[in-house]
Short mmCIF file of C-alpha atoms in Angstrom, two decimals:
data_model
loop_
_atom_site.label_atom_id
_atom_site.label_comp_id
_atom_site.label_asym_id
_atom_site.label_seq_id
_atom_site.Cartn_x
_atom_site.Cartn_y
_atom_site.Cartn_z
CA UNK A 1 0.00 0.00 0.00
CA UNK A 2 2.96 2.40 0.82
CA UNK A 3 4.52 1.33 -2.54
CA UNK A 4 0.99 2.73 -4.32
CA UNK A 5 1.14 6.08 -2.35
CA UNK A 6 4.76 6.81 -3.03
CA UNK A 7 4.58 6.11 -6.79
CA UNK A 8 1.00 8.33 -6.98
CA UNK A 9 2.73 11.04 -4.88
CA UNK A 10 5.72 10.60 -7.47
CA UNK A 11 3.04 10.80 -10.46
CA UNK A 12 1.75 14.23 -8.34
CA UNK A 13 5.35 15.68 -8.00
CA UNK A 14 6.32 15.45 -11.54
CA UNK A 15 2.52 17.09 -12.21
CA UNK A 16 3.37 19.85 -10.33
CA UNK A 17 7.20 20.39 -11.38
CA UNK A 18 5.69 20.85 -14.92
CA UNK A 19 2.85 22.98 -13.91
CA UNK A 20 5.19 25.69 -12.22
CA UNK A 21 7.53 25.66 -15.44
CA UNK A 22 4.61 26.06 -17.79
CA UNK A 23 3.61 28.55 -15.49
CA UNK A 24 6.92 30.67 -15.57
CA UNK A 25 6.71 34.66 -16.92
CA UNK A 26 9.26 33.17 -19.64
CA UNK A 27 6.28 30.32 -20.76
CA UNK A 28 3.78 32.43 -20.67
CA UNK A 29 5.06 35.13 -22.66
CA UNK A 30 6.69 32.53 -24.85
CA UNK A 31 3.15 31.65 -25.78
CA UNK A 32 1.93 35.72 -26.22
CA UNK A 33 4.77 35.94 -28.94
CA UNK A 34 3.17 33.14 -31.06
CA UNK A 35 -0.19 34.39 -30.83
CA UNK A 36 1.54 37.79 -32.55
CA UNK A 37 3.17 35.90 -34.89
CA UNK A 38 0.00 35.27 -36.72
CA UNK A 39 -0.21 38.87 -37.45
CA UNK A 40 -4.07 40.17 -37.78
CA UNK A 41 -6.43 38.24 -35.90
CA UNK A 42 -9.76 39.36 -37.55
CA UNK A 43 -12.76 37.02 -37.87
CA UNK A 44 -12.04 34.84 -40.71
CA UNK A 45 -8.27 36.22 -41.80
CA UNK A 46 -5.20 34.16 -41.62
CA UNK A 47 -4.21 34.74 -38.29
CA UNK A 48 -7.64 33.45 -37.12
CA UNK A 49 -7.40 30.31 -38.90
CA UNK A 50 -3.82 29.76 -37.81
CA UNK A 51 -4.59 30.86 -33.82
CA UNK A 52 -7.39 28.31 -33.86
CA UNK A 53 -4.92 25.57 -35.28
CA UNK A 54 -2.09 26.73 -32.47
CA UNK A 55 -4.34 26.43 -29.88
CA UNK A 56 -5.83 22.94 -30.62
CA UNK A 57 -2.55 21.44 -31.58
CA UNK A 58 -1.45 22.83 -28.10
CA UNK A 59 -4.55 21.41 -26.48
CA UNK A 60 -4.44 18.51 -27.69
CA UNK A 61 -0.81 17.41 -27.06
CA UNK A 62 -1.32 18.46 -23.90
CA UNK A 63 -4.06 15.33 -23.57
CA UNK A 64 -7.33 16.94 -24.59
CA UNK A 65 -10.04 15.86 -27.09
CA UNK A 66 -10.14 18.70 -29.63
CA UNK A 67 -13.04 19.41 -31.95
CA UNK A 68 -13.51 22.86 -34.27
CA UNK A 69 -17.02 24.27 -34.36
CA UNK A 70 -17.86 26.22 -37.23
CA UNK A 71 -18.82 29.59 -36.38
CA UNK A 72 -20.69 31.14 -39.45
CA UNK A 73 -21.05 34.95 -39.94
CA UNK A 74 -23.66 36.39 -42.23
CA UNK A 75 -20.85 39.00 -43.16
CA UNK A 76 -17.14 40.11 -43.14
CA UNK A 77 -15.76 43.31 -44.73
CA UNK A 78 -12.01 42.58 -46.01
CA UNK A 79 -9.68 45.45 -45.80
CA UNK A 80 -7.19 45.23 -48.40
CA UNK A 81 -5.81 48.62 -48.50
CA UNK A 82 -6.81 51.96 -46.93
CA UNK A 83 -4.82 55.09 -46.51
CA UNK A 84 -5.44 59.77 -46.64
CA UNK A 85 -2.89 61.49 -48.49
CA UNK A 86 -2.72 65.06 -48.12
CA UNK A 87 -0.20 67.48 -49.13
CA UNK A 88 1.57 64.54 -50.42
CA UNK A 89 1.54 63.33 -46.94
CA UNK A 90 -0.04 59.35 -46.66
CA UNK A 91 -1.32 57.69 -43.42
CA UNK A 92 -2.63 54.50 -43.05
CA UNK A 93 -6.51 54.27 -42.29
CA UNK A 94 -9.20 52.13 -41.64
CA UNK A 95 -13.14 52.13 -42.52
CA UNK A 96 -15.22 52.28 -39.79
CA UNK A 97 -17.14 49.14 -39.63
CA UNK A 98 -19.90 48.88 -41.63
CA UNK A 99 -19.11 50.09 -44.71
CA UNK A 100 -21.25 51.29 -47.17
CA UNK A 101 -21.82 47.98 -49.97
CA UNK A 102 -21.13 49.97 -53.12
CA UNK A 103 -18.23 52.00 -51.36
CA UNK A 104 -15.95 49.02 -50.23
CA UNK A 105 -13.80 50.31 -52.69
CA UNK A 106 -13.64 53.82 -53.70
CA UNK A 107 -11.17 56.54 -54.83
CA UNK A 108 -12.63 60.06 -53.29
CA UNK A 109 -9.83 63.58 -53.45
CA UNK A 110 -12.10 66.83 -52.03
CA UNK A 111 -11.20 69.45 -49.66
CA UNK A 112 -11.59 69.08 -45.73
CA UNK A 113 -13.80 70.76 -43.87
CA UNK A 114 -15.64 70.97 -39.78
CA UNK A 115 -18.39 73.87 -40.29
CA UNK A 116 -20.53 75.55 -42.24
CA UNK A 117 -21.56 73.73 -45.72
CA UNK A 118 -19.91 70.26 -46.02
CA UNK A 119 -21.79 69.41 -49.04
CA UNK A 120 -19.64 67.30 -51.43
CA UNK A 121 -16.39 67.52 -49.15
CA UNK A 122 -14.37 65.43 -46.72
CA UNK A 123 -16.03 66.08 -42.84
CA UNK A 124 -13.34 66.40 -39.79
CA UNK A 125 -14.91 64.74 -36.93
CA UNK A 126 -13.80 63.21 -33.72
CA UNK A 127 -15.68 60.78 -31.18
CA UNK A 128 -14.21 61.86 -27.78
CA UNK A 129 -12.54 59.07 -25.54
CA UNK A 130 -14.96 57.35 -23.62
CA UNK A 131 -13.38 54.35 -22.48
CA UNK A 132 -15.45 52.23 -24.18
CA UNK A 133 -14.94 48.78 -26.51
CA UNK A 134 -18.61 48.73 -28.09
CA UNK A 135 -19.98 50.86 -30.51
CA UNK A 136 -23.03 52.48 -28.64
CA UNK A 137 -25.60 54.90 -29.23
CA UNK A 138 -23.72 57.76 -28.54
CA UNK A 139 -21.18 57.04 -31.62
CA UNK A 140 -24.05 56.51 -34.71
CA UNK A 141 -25.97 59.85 -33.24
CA UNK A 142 -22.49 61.56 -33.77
CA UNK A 143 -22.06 59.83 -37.22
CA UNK A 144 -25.61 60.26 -37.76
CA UNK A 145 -25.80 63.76 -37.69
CA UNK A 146 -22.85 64.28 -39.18
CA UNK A 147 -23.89 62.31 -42.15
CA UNK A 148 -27.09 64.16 -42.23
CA UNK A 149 -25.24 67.12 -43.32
CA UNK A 150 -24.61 65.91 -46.66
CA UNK A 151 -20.43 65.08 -47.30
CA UNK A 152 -18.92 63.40 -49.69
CA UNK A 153 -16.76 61.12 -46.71
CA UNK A 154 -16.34 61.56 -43.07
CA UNK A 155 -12.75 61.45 -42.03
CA UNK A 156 -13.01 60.04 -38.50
CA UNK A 157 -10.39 60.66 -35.27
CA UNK A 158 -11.46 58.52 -32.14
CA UNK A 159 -9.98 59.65 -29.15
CA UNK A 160 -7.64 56.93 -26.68
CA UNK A 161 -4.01 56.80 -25.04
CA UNK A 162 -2.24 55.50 -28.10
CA UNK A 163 -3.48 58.46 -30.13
CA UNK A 164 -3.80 55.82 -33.11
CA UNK A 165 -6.50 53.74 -35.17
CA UNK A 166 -9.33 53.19 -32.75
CA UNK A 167 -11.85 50.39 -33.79
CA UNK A 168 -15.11 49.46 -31.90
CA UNK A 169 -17.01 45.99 -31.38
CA UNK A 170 -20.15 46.25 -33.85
CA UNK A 171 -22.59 43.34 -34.14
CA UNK A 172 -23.78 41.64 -37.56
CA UNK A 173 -27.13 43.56 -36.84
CA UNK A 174 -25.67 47.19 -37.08
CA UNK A 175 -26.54 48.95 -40.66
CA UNK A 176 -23.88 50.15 -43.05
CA UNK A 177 -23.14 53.56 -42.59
CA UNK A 178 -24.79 56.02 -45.32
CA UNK A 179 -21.28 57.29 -46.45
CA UNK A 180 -17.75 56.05 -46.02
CA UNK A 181 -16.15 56.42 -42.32
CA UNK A 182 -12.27 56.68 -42.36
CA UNK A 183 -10.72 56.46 -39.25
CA UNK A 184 -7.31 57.88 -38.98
CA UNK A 185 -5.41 57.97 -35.94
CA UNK A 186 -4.89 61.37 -33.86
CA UNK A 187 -0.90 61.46 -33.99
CA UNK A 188 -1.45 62.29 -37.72
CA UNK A 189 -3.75 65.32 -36.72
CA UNK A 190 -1.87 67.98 -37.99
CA UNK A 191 -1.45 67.07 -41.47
CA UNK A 192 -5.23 67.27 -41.80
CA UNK A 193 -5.44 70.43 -39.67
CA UNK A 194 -3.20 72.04 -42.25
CA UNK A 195 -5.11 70.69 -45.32
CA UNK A 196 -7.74 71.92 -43.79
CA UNK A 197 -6.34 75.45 -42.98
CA UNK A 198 -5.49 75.77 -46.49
CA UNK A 199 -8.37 74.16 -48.15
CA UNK A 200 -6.03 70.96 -49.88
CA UNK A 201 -7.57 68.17 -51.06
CA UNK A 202 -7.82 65.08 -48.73
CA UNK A 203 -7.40 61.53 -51.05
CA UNK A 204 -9.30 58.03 -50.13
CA UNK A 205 -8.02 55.35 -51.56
CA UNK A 206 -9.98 52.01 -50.15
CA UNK A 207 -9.79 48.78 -51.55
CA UNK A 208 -11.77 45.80 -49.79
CA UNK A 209 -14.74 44.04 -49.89
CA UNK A 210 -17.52 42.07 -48.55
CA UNK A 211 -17.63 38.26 -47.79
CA UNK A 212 -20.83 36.68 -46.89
CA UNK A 213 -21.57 33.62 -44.89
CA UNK A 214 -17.67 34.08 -43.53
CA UNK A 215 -16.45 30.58 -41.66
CA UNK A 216 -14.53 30.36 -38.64
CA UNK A 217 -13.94 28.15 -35.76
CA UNK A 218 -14.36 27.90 -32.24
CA UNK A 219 -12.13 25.26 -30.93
CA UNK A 220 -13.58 22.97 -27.85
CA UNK A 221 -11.05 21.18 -25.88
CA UNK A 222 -12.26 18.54 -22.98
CA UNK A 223 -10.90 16.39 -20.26
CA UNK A 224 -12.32 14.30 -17.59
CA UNK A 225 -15.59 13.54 -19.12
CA UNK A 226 -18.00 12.04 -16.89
CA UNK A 227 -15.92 13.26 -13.51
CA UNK A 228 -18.57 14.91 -11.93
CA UNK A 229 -20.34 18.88 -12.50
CA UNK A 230 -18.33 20.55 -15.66
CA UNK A 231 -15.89 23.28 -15.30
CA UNK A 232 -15.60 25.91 -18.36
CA UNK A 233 -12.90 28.12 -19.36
CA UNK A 234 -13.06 30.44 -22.26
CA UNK A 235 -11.18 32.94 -23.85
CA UNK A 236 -11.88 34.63 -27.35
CA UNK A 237 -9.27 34.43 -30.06
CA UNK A 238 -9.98 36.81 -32.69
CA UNK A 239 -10.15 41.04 -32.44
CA UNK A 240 -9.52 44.18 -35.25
CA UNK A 241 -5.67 43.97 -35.26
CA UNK A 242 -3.13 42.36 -34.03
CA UNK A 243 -4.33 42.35 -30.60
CA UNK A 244 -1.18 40.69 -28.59
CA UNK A 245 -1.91 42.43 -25.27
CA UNK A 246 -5.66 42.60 -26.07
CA UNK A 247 -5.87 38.81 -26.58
CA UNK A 248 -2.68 36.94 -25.74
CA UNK A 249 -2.06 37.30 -21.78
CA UNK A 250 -5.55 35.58 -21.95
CA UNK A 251 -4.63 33.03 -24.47
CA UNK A 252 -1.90 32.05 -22.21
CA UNK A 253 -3.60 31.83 -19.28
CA UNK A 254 -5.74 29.04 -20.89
CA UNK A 255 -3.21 27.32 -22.08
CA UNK A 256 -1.44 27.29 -18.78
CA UNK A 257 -4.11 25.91 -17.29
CA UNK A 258 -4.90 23.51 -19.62
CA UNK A 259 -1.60 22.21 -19.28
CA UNK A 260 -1.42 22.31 -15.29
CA UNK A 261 -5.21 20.41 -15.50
CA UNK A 262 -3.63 17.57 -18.08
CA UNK A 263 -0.26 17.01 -16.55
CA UNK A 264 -1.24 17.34 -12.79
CA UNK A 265 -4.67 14.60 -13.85
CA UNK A 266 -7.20 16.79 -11.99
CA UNK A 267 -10.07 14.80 -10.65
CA UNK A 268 -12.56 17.21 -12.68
CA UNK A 269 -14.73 17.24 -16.14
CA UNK A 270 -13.46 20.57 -18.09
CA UNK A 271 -14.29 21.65 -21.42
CA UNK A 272 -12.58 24.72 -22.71
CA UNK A 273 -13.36 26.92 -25.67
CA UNK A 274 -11.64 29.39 -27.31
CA UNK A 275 -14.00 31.32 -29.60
CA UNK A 276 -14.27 33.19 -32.87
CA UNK A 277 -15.87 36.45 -33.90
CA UNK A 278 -15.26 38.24 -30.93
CA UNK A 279 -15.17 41.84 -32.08
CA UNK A 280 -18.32 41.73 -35.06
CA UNK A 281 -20.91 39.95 -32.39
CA UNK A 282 -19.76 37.54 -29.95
CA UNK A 283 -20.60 35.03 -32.95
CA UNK A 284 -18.20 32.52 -31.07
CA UNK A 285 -19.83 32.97 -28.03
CA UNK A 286 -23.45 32.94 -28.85
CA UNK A 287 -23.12 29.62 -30.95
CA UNK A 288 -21.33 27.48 -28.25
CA UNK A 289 -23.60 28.40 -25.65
CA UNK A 290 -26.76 27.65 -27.67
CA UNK A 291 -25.24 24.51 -28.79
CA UNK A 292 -22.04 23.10 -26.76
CA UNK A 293 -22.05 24.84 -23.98
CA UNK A 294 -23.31 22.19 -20.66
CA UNK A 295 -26.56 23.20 -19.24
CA UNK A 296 -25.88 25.90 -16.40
CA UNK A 297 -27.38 23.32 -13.80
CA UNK A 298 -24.85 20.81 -14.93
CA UNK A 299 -22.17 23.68 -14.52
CA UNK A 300 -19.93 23.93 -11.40
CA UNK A 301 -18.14 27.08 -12.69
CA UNK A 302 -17.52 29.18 -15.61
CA UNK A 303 -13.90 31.01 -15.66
CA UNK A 304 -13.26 33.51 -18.46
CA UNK A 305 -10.12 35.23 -19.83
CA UNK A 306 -11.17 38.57 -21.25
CA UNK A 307 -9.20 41.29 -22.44
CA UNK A 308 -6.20 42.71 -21.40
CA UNK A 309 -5.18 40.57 -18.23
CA UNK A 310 -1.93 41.48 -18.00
CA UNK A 311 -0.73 44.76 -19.60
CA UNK A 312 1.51 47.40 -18.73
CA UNK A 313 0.43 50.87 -17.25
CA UNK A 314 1.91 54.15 -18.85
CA UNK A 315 2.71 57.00 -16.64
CA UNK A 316 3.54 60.42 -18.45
CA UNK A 317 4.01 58.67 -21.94
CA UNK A 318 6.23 55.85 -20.75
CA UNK A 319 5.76 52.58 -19.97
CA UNK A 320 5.90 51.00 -15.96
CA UNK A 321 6.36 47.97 -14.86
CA UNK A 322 2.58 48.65 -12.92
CA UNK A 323 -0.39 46.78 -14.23
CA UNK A 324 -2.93 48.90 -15.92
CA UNK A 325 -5.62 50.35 -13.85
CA UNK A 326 -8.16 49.19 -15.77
CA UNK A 327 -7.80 46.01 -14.66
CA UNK A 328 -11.09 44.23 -13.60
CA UNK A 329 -11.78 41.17 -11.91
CA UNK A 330 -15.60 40.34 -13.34
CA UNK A 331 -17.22 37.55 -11.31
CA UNK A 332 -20.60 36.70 -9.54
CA UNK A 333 -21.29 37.58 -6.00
CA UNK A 334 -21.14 33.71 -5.30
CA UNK A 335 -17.26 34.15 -6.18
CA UNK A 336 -16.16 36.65 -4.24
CA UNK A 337 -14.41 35.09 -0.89
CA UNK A 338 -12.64 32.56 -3.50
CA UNK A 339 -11.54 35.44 -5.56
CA UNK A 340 -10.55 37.50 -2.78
CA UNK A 341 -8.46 34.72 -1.47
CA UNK A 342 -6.78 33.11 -4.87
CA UNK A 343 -6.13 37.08 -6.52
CA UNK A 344 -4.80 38.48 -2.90
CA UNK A 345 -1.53 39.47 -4.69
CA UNK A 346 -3.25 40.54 -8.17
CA UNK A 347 -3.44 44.19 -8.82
CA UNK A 348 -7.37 44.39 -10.27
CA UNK A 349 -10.83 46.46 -9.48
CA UNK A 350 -13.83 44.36 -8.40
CA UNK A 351 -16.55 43.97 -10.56
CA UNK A 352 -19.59 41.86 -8.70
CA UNK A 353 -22.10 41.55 -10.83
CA UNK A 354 -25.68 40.72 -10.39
CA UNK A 355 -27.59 42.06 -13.24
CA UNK A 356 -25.15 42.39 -16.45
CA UNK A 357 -21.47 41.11 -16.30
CA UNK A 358 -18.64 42.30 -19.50
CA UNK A 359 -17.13 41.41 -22.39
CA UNK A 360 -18.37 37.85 -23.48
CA UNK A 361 -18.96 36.80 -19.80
CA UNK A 362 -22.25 39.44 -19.99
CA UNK A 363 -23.44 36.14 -22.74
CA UNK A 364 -22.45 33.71 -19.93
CA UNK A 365 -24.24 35.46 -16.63
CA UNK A 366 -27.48 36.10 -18.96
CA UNK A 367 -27.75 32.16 -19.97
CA UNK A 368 -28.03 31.62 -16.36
CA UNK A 369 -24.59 30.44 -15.08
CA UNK A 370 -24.71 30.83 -11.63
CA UNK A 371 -20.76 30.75 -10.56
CA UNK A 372 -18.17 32.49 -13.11
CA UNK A 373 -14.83 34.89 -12.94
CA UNK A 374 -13.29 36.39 -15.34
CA UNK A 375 -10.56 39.16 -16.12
CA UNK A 376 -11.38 41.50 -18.42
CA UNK A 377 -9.73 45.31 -19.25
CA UNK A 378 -8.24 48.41 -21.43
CA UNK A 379 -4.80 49.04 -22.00
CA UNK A 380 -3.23 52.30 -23.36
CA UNK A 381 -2.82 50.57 -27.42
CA UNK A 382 -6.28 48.51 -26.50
CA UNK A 383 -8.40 47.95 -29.92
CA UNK A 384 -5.12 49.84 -31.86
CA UNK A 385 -2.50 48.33 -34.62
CA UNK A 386 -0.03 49.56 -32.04
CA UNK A 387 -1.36 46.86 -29.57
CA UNK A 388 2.57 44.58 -29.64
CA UNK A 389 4.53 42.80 -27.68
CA UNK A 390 6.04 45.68 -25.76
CA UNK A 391 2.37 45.93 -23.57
CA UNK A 392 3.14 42.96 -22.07
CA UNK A 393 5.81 40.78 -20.67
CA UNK A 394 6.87 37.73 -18.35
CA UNK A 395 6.93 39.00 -14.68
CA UNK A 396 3.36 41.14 -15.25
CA UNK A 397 1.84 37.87 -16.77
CA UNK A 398 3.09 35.26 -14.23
CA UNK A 399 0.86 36.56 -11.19
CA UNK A 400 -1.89 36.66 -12.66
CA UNK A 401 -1.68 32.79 -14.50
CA UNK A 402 -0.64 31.55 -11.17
CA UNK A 403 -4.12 33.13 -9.47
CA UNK A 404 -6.31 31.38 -12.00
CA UNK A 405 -4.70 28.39 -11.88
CA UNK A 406 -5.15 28.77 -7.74
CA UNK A 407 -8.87 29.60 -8.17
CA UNK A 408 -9.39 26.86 -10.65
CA UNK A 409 -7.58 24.03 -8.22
CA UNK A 410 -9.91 25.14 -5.67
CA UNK A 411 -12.97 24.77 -7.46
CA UNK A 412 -11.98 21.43 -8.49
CA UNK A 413 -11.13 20.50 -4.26
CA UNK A 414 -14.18 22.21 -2.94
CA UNK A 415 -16.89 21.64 -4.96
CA UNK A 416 -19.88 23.71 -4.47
CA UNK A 417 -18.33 24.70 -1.19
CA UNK A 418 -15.95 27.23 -2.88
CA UNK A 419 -19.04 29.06 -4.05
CA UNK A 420 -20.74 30.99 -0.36
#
């Protein structure tokens, strides 16, 4: 009998040793860099369909039973080149999601202008920073009643940190806009102040178009089947750019604990799934908890890697070694002494929520999952191209994989008993 307990305490000690090195700053980080190397992650680019591959290769050598679900969107608009010249000046832009059908290409040179008649011309207009990933009502009045004055083009600044390309969530439901949007990014400001000063053209030149009935995959990884209540752990995969601190500290995180789960044989049923779409609808989202997803009274838990989890703060235009501060830990009231006690040494505001949660956990608290956490946030190049490597790094994402991973064990030792 002492023979079986020292060879199963072996079994739990070599578990363990590879748990705390796939949990190392260096391993986590390690896995951040691939997800850049993909490039763009937009629904139904390259770098989607490679992420999704990554991750289920990783998932499954790791010991898990891997199956895609298609995730088909009524639309996709492909950006294939976008840019405003003036003064022989170019900058790189992008069209404000949804584009008008017969404009997803288009040529358009006419002068700038802010007031008085705009007829026929380019209209200057910013959206003020408001801290904000969706587009809301506030943003198509603005564009609304700007386009109700009759321009050719609106030539669009969104205010945040980064001073660059903003881009905001939109669902498959919202309407093309009545005119072209171009969104240009503040640190280019002046060039359009002087073209506007001295009435220069502005040029357009978009190229893209529109894909219908666009295919991606969510990618459904599961252990332990028949082990008890189910554990889930999501994370999305796709967003409007490159999105490496947006999306990868999260992507990490579930595949850290994926591989802690696997190697260390937790006595536990857990499905996780990484989904697709993010950024036009929650597409992902919505499908696998319609059809997938366990029933919430045959759910233990629900944890959730948003956006953002581990991402430098900026202080006077340079970077800290600080967390940013908007940093929140999302989770249901029934979670809050186990958060308190597995994120003691985590950096992150408190969001309890009873009647609408964030991000893609607000789809998992309105299906009626009782027990869920999540980390979701901003960072200063959040929902930017600028979004890169440099956000993010190994000792700022090692904290906060080693908390999940603490919550998560928990869950799986106390049952229903870590939820009071």
């Amino acid at each position: 009998m002492r023979l079986i307990f020292i060879a199963t305490m072996a079994v739990l000690m070599v578990g363990q040793a590879l748990a705390k090195d796939v949990l190392s700053g260096a391993s986590l980080y390690e896995d951040v860099a691939r997800y850049a190397s993909f490039g763009l992650h937009r629904f139904g680019s390259a770098g989607d369909r490679a992420t999704a591959d990554w991750i289920a290769g990783e998932m499954k050598q790791a010991g898990f039973e891997i199956s895609f679900q298609p995730v088909v969107l009524g639309r996709q608009y492909v950006v294939e080149r976008a840019s405003a010249e003036a003064a022989g000046i170019s900058v790189e832009a992008t069209p404000f999601w949804w584009p008008p059908e017969d404009k997803a290409s288009f040529h358009l040179a006419a002068p700038l202008a802010r007031d008085g008649d705009v007829t026929g011309k380019i209209l200057l207009l910013d959206l003020p920073f408001d801290r904000g990933a969706y587009l809301g009502a506030t943003h198509r009045a603005a564009i609304a009643e700007a386009a109700a004055r009759k321009p050719a083009a609106i030539l669009l600044m969104i205010g945040n940190p980064a001073d660059d390309r903003f881009a905001y969530n939109v669902t498959q439901e919202d309407a093309p806009w009545p005119l072209p949007v171009i969104v240009v990014g503040a640190a280019s400001r002046a060039v359009f102040e002087r073209a506007l000063a001295s009435g220069a053209p502005v040029t357009f030149d978009v190229k893209g178009h529109y894909e219908r009935d666009v295919v991606g995959r969510n990618v459904i990884a599961e252990i332990g089947a028949g082990r008890g209540p189910v554990i889930v752990v999501s994370t999305p995969m796709t967003g409007w750019y490159s999105c490496v601190c947006e999306r990868g500290p999260g992507i990490a995180n579930f595949l850290a604990l994926a591989r802690t789960v696997a190697a260390e044989k937790w006595p536990a049923h857990l499905v996780f799934i990484a989904t697709a779409g993010h950024e036009i609808g929650h597409g992902g989202m919505e499908l696998f908890l319609k059809h997938g997803a366990p029933e919430p009274k045959d759910t233990l838990a629900w944890i959730h890697f948003g956006s953002s989890n581990a991402c430098y703060a900026f202080a006077e235009g340079a970077s800290t070694d600080r967390p940013e501060q908007e940093r929140y830990l999302v989770l249901s009231k029934s979670a809050v002494a186990l958060t308190d006690e597995a994120f003691a040494k985590v950096e992150a505001k408190r969001l309890v929520t009873e009647k609408q949660a964030v991000g893609e956990l607000r789809d998992v608290h309105a299906a009626g999952y009782a027990n869920f956490l999540g980390m979701a946030g901003r960072h200063r190049t959040f929902h930017t191209p600028s979004d890169d490597l440099a956000a993010t790094g190994p000792e700022i994402l090692e904290p906060v994989a080693r908390a999940f991973v603490d919550a998560a064990r928990k869950i799986v030792e106390r049952g229903n008993a870590a939820f009071r």
